[in-house]
Backbone as numpy.savetxt, mean C-alpha at the origin, in Angstrom:
# Nx Ny Nz CAx CAy CAz Cx Cy Cz
6.95 18.95 -8.05 7.22 18.31 -6.80 6.28 17.27 -6.29
6.97 15.98 -6.33 6.29 14.88 -6.03 5.76 14.61 -4.58
4.39 14.32 -4.49 4.02 14.23 -3.07 3.17 12.95 -3.05
3.33 12.13 -2.04 2.70 10.78 -1.73 2.12 10.90 -0.46
0.67 10.54 -0.27 -0.15 10.74 0.92 -1.04 9.51 0.96
-0.75 8.89 2.10 -1.68 7.75 2.41 -2.65 8.23 3.42
-3.77 7.19 3.38 -4.99 7.53 4.25 -5.67 6.23 4.43
-6.68 6.18 5.27 -7.44 4.99 5.38 -7.24 3.91 6.53
-6.19 4.12 7.32 -5.73 3.45 8.41 -6.56 3.46 9.56
-6.61 2.67 10.60 -7.46 2.82 11.80 -7.19 1.57 12.44
-8.32 1.48 13.32 -8.36 0.31 14.32 -9.46 -0.31 14.03
-9.32 -1.73 13.73 -10.25 -2.76 13.42 -10.14 -4.00 14.08
-11.26 -4.88 14.36 -11.26 -5.96 14.86 -10.72 -7.19 13.71
-10.13 -8.32 14.42 -9.70 -9.43 13.40 -11.08 -9.91 12.79
-10.75 -10.13 11.50 -11.96 -10.60 10.57 -12.42 -9.28 9.86
-12.02 -8.15 10.28 -12.66 -6.89 9.54 -11.97 -6.51 8.29
-12.14 -5.56 7.93 -11.72 -4.92 6.46 -11.26 -3.41 6.61
-10.37 -3.03 5.77 -10.06 -1.50 5.65 -9.70 -1.42 4.22
-9.77 -0.25 3.61 -9.11 0.12 2.40 -8.36 1.18 2.34
-7.04 1.17 2.08 -6.12 2.35 2.22 -5.99 2.85 0.90
-5.74 4.21 0.93 -5.67 4.98 -0.26 -4.38 5.62 -0.37
-3.59 5.92 -1.38 -2.47 6.39 -1.67 -2.55 7.49 -2.83
-2.46 8.87 -2.55 -2.63 9.65 -3.70 -1.34 10.36 -3.91
-0.92 10.38 -5.33 0.07 10.97 -5.69 -0.11 12.15 -6.39
0.76 13.45 -6.37 0.70 14.45 -7.14 2.00 14.86 -7.55
2.09 15.60 -8.81 3.29 15.90 -9.36 3.98 15.13 -10.34
3.13 13.87 -10.69 3.80 13.05 -11.61 2.76 12.35 -12.59
3.34 11.98 -13.59 2.16 11.62 -14.72 1.96 9.82 -13.98
0.98 9.84 -13.44 0.91 8.75 -12.51 0.70 7.45 -13.32
0.18 7.14 -14.61 0.22 6.13 -15.48 1.55 5.51 -15.62
2.55 6.35 -15.46 3.83 5.91 -15.84 4.83 5.27 -14.68
4.01 5.20 -13.48 4.55 4.75 -12.38 4.08 3.64 -11.83
4.78 2.79 -11.29 4.72 1.54 -10.40 4.28 2.00 -8.90
3.18 1.51 -8.59 2.76 1.70 -7.10 2.85 0.32 -6.28
3.32 0.78 -5.06 3.60 -0.53 -3.99 3.11 -0.17 -2.55
2.73 -1.03 -1.87 2.60 -1.08 -0.49 3.44 -1.80 0.34
4.12 -1.05 1.36 4.91 -1.85 2.44 4.39 -1.52 3.80
4.89 -2.36 4.65 4.44 -2.15 6.05 5.50 -2.39 6.86
5.53 -1.94 8.09 6.84 -2.12 9.13 6.18 -2.24 10.46
6.21 -3.35 11.14 5.51 -3.55 12.42 6.71 -3.28 13.49
6.21 -2.81 14.79 7.33 -2.64 15.84 8.43 -3.67 15.95
9.64 -3.34 15.80 10.92 -4.40 15.85 10.97 -5.16 14.69
10.23 -4.92 13.61 10.39 -5.58 12.53 10.91 -5.04 11.18
11.65 -5.43 10.23 11.93 -5.00 8.87 10.91 -4.37 8.16
10.90 -3.54 7.52 9.82 -2.98 6.40 10.02 -4.27 5.36
8.53 -4.62 4.91 8.45 -5.75 4.23 7.43 -5.15 3.05
7.66 -5.90 1.70 6.70 -5.50 0.76 5.55 -6.26 0.95
4.26 -5.44 0.72 2.99 -6.24 0.80 2.40 -6.45 -0.60
2.39 -5.65 -1.29 2.06 -5.58 -2.92 2.54 -4.67 -3.63
2.69 -5.08 -5.01 3.37 -4.10 -5.93 2.59 -4.37 -7.29
2.01 -3.25 -7.84 1.29 -3.26 -9.13 2.19 -2.47 -10.09
2.58 -3.27 -11.13 3.42 -2.90 -12.14 2.49 -2.13 -13.32
3.20 -1.21 -14.05 2.75 -0.45 -15.07 1.82 -1.30 -16.17
2.32 -2.59 -16.20 1.72 -3.48 -17.21 0.65 -4.27 -16.72
0.26 -4.02 -15.57 -0.79 -4.63 -14.90 -0.38 -5.89 -13.90
0.96 -6.19 -14.01 1.35 -7.66 -13.08 1.15 -6.98 -11.71
0.96 -8.16 -10.77 1.02 -7.95 -9.56 1.83 -8.93 -8.70
2.54 -8.37 -7.71 3.37 -9.39 -6.70 2.80 -9.16 -5.31
2.33 -10.08 -4.65 1.72 -10.08 -3.18 2.81 -10.81 -2.43
2.81 -10.33 -1.13 3.56 -11.18 0.06 2.71 -12.22 0.25
3.50 -13.55 0.47 2.77 -14.84 0.84 1.80 -14.68 1.92
2.09 -13.85 2.91 1.29 -13.59 3.97 0.06 -12.90 3.59
-0.20 -12.32 2.70 -1.36 -11.57 2.45 -2.23 -12.05 1.06
-1.77 -12.97 0.39 -2.35 -13.40 -0.58 -3.65 -13.97 -0.32
-4.64 -13.57 -1.28 -6.02 -14.23 -0.98 -6.81 -13.18 0.03
-6.11 -12.38 0.70 -6.80 -11.31 1.57 -6.80 -9.99 1.22
-5.75 -9.70 0.66 -5.37 -8.29 0.14 -5.48 -8.02 -1.17
-5.75 -6.92 -1.85 -5.89 -6.51 -3.20 -5.53 -5.14 -3.48
-4.34 -5.05 -4.46 -3.98 -3.82 -4.71 -4.41 -3.35 -6.11
-4.84 -2.29 -6.03 -5.62 -1.60 -7.44 -5.02 -0.08 -7.64
-5.50 0.40 -8.93 -5.02 1.95 -9.10 -6.24 2.58 -9.89
-6.24 3.61 -9.77 -7.09 4.60 -10.48 -6.50 5.78 -11.13
-5.97 5.45 -12.30 -5.08 6.54 -13.01 -5.65 7.91 -12.99
-7.10 7.99 -13.29 -7.88 9.13 -13.38 -7.47 10.25 -12.10
-7.58 9.24 -10.77 -7.49 10.06 -9.71 -6.08 9.92 -8.97
-5.24 9.53 -9.92 -3.66 9.41 -9.43 -3.59 8.64 -7.92
-4.26 7.65 -7.78 -4.62 7.00 -6.54 -4.19 5.45 -6.67
-3.56 4.85 -5.79 -3.61 3.58 -5.50 -4.38 3.01 -4.24
-4.83 1.93 -4.27 -5.74 1.41 -3.06 -5.13 -0.08 -2.86
-5.07 -0.21 -1.56 -4.88 -1.62 -1.01 -6.22 -2.24 -0.04
-6.93 -2.94 -0.62 -8.05 -3.49 -0.11 -7.59 -4.71 0.84
-7.89 -4.55 2.19 -7.40 -5.61 3.32 -8.68 -6.14 3.71
-8.68 -7.55 3.62 -9.72 -8.23 4.17 -9.38 -9.28 5.19
-10.36 -9.86 5.70 -9.97 -10.78 6.79 -8.78 -10.53 7.58
-8.65 -9.43 8.23 -7.35 -8.76 8.77 -7.24 -9.53 10.14
-5.76 -9.84 10.40 -5.32 -10.53 11.31 -4.47 -9.66 12.30
-4.30 -9.93 13.43 -3.56 -9.20 14.37 -1.93 -8.79 13.85
-1.70 -9.85 13.23 -0.30 -9.76 12.81 -0.09 -8.95 11.53
-1.25 -8.43 11.07 -1.33 -7.44 10.01 -1.08 -6.06 10.50
-0.95 -5.91 12.17 -0.78 -4.60 12.56 0.61 -4.04 12.20
0.56 -2.86 11.62 1.80 -2.03 11.39 1.42 -0.58 10.80
2.67 0.03 10.54 2.50 1.33 9.88 2.51 0.74 8.18
1.66 1.29 7.61 1.73 0.99 6.03 1.96 2.37 5.23
3.12 1.81 4.45 3.61 3.00 3.44 3.14 2.69 1.96
3.10 3.78 1.34 2.82 3.78 -0.19 4.23 4.24 -0.78
4.57 3.58 -1.89 5.96 4.01 -2.63 5.30 4.02 -4.50
5.82 5.25 -4.65 5.48 5.46 -6.28 6.75 5.65 -6.78
6.77 4.81 -8.01 8.12 4.75 -8.50 7.84 4.82 -10.05
8.60 5.62 -10.99 8.88 5.52 -12.31 9.27 4.08 -12.73
8.51 3.50 -13.62 8.83 2.05 -14.00 10.28 1.89 -14.40
11.16 2.87 -14.77 12.63 2.69 -15.24 13.34 3.28 -14.23
13.04 3.70 -13.21 13.77 4.05 -11.82 14.06 3.15 -10.86
14.97 3.10 -10.06 15.34 1.92 -9.12 14.57 2.54 -7.95
14.61 3.72 -7.70 13.96 4.43 -6.14 12.64 4.98 -6.53
11.65 5.21 -5.61 10.62 5.97 -5.80 10.48 7.08 -4.79
9.21 7.38 -4.42 8.91 8.55 -3.46 7.80 7.96 -2.48
8.37 7.99 -1.33 7.47 7.42 0.05 6.41 8.37 0.46
5.41 7.82 0.84 4.40 8.40 1.73 4.72 8.61 3.33
4.04 9.29 3.85 4.28 9.42 5.42 3.91 8.23 6.16
3.04 7.17 5.58 2.57 6.20 6.39 1.41 6.36 7.09
0.50 5.35 7.14 -0.80 5.29 7.95 -0.90 4.12 8.83
-1.38 4.29 10.28 -1.15 3.18 11.22 -2.48 2.31 10.92
-2.31 1.00 10.86 -3.31 -0.12 10.79 -3.10 -0.89 12.18
-4.14 -0.93 12.71 -4.09 -1.71 14.18 -5.43 -2.78 14.07
-4.96 -4.09 14.20 -6.03 -5.06 14.33 -6.08 -5.72 15.64
-7.12 -5.70 16.43 -7.39 -6.22 17.73 -8.08 -7.70 17.54
-7.60 -8.47 18.66 -7.91 -9.70 18.52 -9.45 -9.79 19.51
C-alpha cells in the first residue's frame, strides 16, 4: 500500500526559509523518481523540482538558485529546501513519487506554504 505524506509547510516572512519533507512507504524508494509540485489559488499545478533515479534534477525557472531537491533513500524521504522565499511562492506543495518506468505516480495530500511580505 503506497503512501506519500508531506510535511514542513507553514507561514514565513519573505526572505525566509523552509524545508519540506516527503516520506513514502510501501515502495522500494531507490527505484522511484521524486518530484515537488505546487498550486496557488486560481493557478494551474506546476512542477517545482524533479529528482531522477540517476541523480539528474530539473527545476522550474522561477525557483532556480533558491530551491534544492534532495533525497535520503535510507529514510525513504525526499526534501525540498526553499530559501529566499517570495510571496509568489505561496501555494500548496505536493509530492509525487513515481517508478522510473511508469508514466504516473502517487501523490501526497499537500502542505501549505504561505510567504508574507
